[in-house]
CSV table of C-alpha atoms in Angstrom, one decimal:
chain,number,residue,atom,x,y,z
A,1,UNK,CA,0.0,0.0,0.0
A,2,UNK,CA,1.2,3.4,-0.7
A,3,UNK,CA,1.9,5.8,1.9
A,4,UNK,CA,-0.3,8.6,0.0
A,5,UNK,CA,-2.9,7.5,-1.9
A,6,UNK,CA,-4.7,9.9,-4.4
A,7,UNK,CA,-7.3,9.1,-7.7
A,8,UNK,CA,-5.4,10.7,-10.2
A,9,UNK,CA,-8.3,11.8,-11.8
A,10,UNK,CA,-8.5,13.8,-14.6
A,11,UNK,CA,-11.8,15.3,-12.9
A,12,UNK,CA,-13.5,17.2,-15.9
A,13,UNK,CA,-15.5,20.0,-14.0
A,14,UNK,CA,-17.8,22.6,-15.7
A,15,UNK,CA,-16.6,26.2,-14.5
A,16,UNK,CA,-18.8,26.9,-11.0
A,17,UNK,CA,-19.2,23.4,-10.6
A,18,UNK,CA,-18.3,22.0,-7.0
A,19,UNK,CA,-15.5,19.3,-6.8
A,20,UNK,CA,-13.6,17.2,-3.7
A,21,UNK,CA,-10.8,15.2,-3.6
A,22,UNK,CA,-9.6,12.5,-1.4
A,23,UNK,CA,-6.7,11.4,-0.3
A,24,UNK,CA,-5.9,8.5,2.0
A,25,UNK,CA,-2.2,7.9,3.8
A,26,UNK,CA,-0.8,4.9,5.9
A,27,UNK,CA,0.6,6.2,8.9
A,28,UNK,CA,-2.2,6.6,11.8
A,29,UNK,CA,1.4,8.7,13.5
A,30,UNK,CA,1.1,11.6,10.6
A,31,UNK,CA,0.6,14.9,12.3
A,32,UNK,CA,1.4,17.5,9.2
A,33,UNK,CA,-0.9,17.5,6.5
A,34,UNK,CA,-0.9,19.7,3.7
A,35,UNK,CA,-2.3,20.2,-0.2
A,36,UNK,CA,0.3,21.4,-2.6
A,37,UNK,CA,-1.2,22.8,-6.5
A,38,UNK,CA,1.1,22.1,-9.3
A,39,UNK,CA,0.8,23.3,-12.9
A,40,UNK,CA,2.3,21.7,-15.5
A,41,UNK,CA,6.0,21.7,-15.8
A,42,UNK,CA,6.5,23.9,-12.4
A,43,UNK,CA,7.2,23.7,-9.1
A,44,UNK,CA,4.3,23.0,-6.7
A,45,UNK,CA,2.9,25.3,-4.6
A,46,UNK,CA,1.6,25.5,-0.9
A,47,UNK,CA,-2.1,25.2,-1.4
A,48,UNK,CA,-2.7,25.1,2.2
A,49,UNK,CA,-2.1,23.4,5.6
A,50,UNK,CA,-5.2,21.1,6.5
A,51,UNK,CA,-5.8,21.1,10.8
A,52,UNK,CA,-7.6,18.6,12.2
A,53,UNK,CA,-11.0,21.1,13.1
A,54,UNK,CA,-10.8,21.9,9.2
A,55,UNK,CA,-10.1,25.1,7.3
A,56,UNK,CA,-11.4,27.0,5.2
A,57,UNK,CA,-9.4,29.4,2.9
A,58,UNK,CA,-11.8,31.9,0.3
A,59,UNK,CA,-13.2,28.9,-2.3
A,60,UNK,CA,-11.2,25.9,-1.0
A,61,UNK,CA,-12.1,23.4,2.4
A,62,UNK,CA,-9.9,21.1,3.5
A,63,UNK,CA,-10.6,18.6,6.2
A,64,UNK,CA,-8.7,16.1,8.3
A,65,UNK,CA,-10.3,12.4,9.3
A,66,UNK,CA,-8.3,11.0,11.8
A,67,UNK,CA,-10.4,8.0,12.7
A,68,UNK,CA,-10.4,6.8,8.8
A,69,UNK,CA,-6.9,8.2,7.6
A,70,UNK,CA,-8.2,10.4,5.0
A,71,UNK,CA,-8.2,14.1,4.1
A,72,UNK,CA,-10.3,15.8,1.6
A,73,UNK,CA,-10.1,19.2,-0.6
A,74,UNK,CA,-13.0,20.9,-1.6
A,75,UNK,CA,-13.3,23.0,-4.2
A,76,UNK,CA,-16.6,25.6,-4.6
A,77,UNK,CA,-17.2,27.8,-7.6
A,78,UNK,CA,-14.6,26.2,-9.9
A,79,UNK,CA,-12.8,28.7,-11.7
A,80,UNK,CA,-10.3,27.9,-15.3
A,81,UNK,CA,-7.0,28.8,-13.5
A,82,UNK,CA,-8.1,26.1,-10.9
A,83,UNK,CA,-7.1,23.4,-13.1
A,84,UNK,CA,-3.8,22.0,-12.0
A,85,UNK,CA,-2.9,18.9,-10.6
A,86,UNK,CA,-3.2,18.7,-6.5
A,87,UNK,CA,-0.9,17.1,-4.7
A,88,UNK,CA,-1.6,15.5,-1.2
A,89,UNK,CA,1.0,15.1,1.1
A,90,UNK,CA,2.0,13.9,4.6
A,91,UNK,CA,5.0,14.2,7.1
A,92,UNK,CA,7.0,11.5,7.6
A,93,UNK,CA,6.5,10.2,10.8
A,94,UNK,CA,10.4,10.0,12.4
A,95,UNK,CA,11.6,12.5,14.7
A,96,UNK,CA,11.1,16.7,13.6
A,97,UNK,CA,12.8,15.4,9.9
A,98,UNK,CA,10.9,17.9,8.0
A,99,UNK,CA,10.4,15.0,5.5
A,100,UNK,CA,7.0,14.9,3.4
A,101,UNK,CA,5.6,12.0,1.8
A,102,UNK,CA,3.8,13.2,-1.5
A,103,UNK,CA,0.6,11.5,-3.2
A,104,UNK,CA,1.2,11.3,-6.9
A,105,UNK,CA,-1.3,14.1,-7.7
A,106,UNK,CA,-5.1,14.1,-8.5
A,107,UNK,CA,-5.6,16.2,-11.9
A,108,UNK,CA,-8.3,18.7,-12.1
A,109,UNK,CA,-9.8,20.1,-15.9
A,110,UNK,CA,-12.5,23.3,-15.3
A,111,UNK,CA,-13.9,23.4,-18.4
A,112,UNK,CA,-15.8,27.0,-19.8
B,1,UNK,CA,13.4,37.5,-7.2
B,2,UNK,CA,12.5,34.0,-6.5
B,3,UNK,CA,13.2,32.8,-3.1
B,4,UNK,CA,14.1,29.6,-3.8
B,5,UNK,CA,16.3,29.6,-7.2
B,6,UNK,CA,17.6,26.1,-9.2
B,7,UNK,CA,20.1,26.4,-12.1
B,8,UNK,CA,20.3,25.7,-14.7
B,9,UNK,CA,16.4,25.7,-15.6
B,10,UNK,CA,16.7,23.2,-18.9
B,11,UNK,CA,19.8,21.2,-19.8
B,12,UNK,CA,20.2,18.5,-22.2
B,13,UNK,CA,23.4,16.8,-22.0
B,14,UNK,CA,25.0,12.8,-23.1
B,15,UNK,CA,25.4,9.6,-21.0
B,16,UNK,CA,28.6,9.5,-19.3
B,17,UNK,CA,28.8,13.2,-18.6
B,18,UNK,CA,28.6,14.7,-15.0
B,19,UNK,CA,26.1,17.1,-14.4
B,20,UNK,CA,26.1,19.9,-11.6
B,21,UNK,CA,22.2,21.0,-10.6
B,22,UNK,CA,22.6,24.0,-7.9
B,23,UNK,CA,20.1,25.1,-5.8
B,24,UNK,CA,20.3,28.9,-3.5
B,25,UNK,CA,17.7,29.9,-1.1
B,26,UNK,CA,17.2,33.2,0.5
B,27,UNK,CA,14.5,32.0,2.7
B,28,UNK,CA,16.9,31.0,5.5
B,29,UNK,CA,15.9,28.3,6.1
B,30,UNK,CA,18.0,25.3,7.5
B,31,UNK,CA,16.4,22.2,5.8
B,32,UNK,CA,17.2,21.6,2.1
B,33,UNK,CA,16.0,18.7,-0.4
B,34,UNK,CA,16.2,17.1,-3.7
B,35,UNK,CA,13.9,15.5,-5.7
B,36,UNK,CA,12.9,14.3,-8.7
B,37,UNK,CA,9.7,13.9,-10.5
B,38,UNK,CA,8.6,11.4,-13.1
B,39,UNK,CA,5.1,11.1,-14.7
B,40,UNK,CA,3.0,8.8,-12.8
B,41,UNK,CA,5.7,8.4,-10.0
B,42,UNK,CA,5.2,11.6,-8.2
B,43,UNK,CA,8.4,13.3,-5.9
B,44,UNK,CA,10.8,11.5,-4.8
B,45,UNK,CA,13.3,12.3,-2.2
B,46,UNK,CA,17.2,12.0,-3.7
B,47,UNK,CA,18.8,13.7,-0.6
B,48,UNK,CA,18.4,16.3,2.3
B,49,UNK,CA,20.3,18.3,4.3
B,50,UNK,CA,19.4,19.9,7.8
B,51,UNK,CA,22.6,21.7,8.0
B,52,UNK,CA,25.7,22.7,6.6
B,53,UNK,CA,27.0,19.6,8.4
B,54,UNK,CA,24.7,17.0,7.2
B,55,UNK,CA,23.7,15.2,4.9
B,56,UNK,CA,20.9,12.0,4.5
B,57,UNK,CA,20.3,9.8,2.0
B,58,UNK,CA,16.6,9.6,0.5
B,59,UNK,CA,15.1,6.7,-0.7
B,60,UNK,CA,16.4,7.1,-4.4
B,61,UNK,CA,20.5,8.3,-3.5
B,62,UNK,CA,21.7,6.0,-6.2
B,63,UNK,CA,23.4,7.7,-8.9
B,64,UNK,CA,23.6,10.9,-7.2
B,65,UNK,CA,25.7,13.1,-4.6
B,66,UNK,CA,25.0,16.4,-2.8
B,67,UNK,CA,27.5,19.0,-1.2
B,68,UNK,CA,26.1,21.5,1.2
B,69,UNK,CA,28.6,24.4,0.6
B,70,UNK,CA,26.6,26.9,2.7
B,71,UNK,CA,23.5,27.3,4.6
B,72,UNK,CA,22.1,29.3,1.1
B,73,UNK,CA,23.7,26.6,-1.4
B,74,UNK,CA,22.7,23.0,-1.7
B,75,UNK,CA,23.8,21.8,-5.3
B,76,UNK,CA,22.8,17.7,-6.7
B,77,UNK,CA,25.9,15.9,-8.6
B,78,UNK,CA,25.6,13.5,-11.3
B,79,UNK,CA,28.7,11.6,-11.7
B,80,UNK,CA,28.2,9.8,-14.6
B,81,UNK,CA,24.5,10.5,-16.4
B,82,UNK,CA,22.7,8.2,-17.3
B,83,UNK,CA,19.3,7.7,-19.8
B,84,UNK,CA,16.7,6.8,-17.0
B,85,UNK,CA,18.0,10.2,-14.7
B,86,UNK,CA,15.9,12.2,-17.1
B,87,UNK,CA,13.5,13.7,-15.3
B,88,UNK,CA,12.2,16.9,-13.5
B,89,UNK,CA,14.4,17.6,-10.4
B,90,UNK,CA,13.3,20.1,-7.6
B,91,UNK,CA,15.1,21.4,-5.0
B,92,UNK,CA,13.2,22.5,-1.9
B,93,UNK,CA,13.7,24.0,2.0
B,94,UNK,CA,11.6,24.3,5.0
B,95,UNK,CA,11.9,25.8,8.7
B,96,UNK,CA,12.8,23.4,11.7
B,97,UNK,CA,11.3,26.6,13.6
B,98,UNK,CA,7.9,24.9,13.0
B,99,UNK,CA,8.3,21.9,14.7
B,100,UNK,CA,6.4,18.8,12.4
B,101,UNK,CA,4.8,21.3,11.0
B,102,UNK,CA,6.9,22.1,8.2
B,103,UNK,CA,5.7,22.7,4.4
B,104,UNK,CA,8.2,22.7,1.8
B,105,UNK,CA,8.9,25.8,-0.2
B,106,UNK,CA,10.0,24.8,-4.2
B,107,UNK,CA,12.2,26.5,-6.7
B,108,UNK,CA,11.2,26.3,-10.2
B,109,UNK,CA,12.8,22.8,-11.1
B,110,UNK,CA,15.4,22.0,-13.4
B,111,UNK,CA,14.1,19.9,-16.8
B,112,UNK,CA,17.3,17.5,-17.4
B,113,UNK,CA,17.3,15.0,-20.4
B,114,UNK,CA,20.0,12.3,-20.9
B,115,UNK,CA,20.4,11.8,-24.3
């Protein structure tokens, strides 16, 4: 089993339209969770940090399940520059490494 | 000016040569990484560094070096190139200061082809 599991998708979303992703991971020890955006051919980007009450940031939820290993972005109000591929990742559990585990991306169309 | 800056950005070069990908940050942050990105394989972690003193092994080292010249610099050596090293390689830092909670900041990748 992978460490970070994600659908890679492509999700094909009308523009406006609603979409959520889901990501699973291994370790029940992981305490750092974030979601990275990449475009293609560039570096990713800090999307945002998900806490285990749930955050909220403008158009985009993420939320923490502890109990069934999973986290889950949420997207409202798709807009074009939203599509990108999302990457889920997870610290690996060792001793204040810094490491992260990253999922292999879910891929997200908006379509006009 | 980007915060975290890879050179070269492209460079296509022939088995057998060695290759120098360098990395500065001006973030200053401690932690540095390497990795390298293949379609349908994700990142993966070559090497990292949490000082100017140290140096780990990720899980895919083979192939490659690293030298930690200063706290800023962080460059990834290919000895000897080969065809399967093509790839997308990112370097990347982060801030012990947060504890486990610690996202990685990227430069802007390097695209290397072995020819």
């Amino acid at each position: 089993r992978k460490e970070v599991e994600q659908d890679p998708g492509p999700f094909n979303v009308p523009e406006g339209a609603t979409v959520a992703f889901n990501c699973t991971y291994s370790n029940s020890a992981s305490q750092s969770f974030f979601w990275y955006r990449q475009d293609c051919r560039k570096e990713p980007k800090l999307l945002m940090s998900v806490y285990s009450s749930g955050n909220e940031d403008g158009r985009f939820t993420a939320q923490l399940n502890r109990a069934s290993q999973y986290i889950s972005l949420l997207i409202r109000d798709s807009k074009l520059s939203d599509s990108a591929t999302y990457l889920c990742v997870v610290n690996a559990v060792s001793s204040n490494t810094g490491k992260l585990i990253f999922g292999q991306g879910t891929t997200l169309q908006v379509k006009p | 000016d980007a915060d975290v800056t890879q050179t070269p950005r492209n460079r296509i070069t022939k088995t057998g040569k060695r290759i120098m990908l360098e990395c500065s940050q001006t973030k200053g942050h401690d932690r540095m990484y390497w990795y390298r990105q293949d379609p349908g394989l994700g990142l993966r972690l070559i090497y990292y560094s949490f000082d100017v003193k140290d140096i780990n092994k990720g899980e895919i080292s083979d192939g490659y070096s690293v030298s930690r010249q200063a706290q800023a610099k962080f460059s990834l050596s290919l000895e000897s190139a080969i065809p399967n090293q093509t790839a997308l390689y990112f370097c990347a830092t982060s801030d012990p200061g947060q504890g486990d909670h610690q996202p990685q900041h990227f430069g802007d990748g390097t695209r290397l082809s072995i020819l």
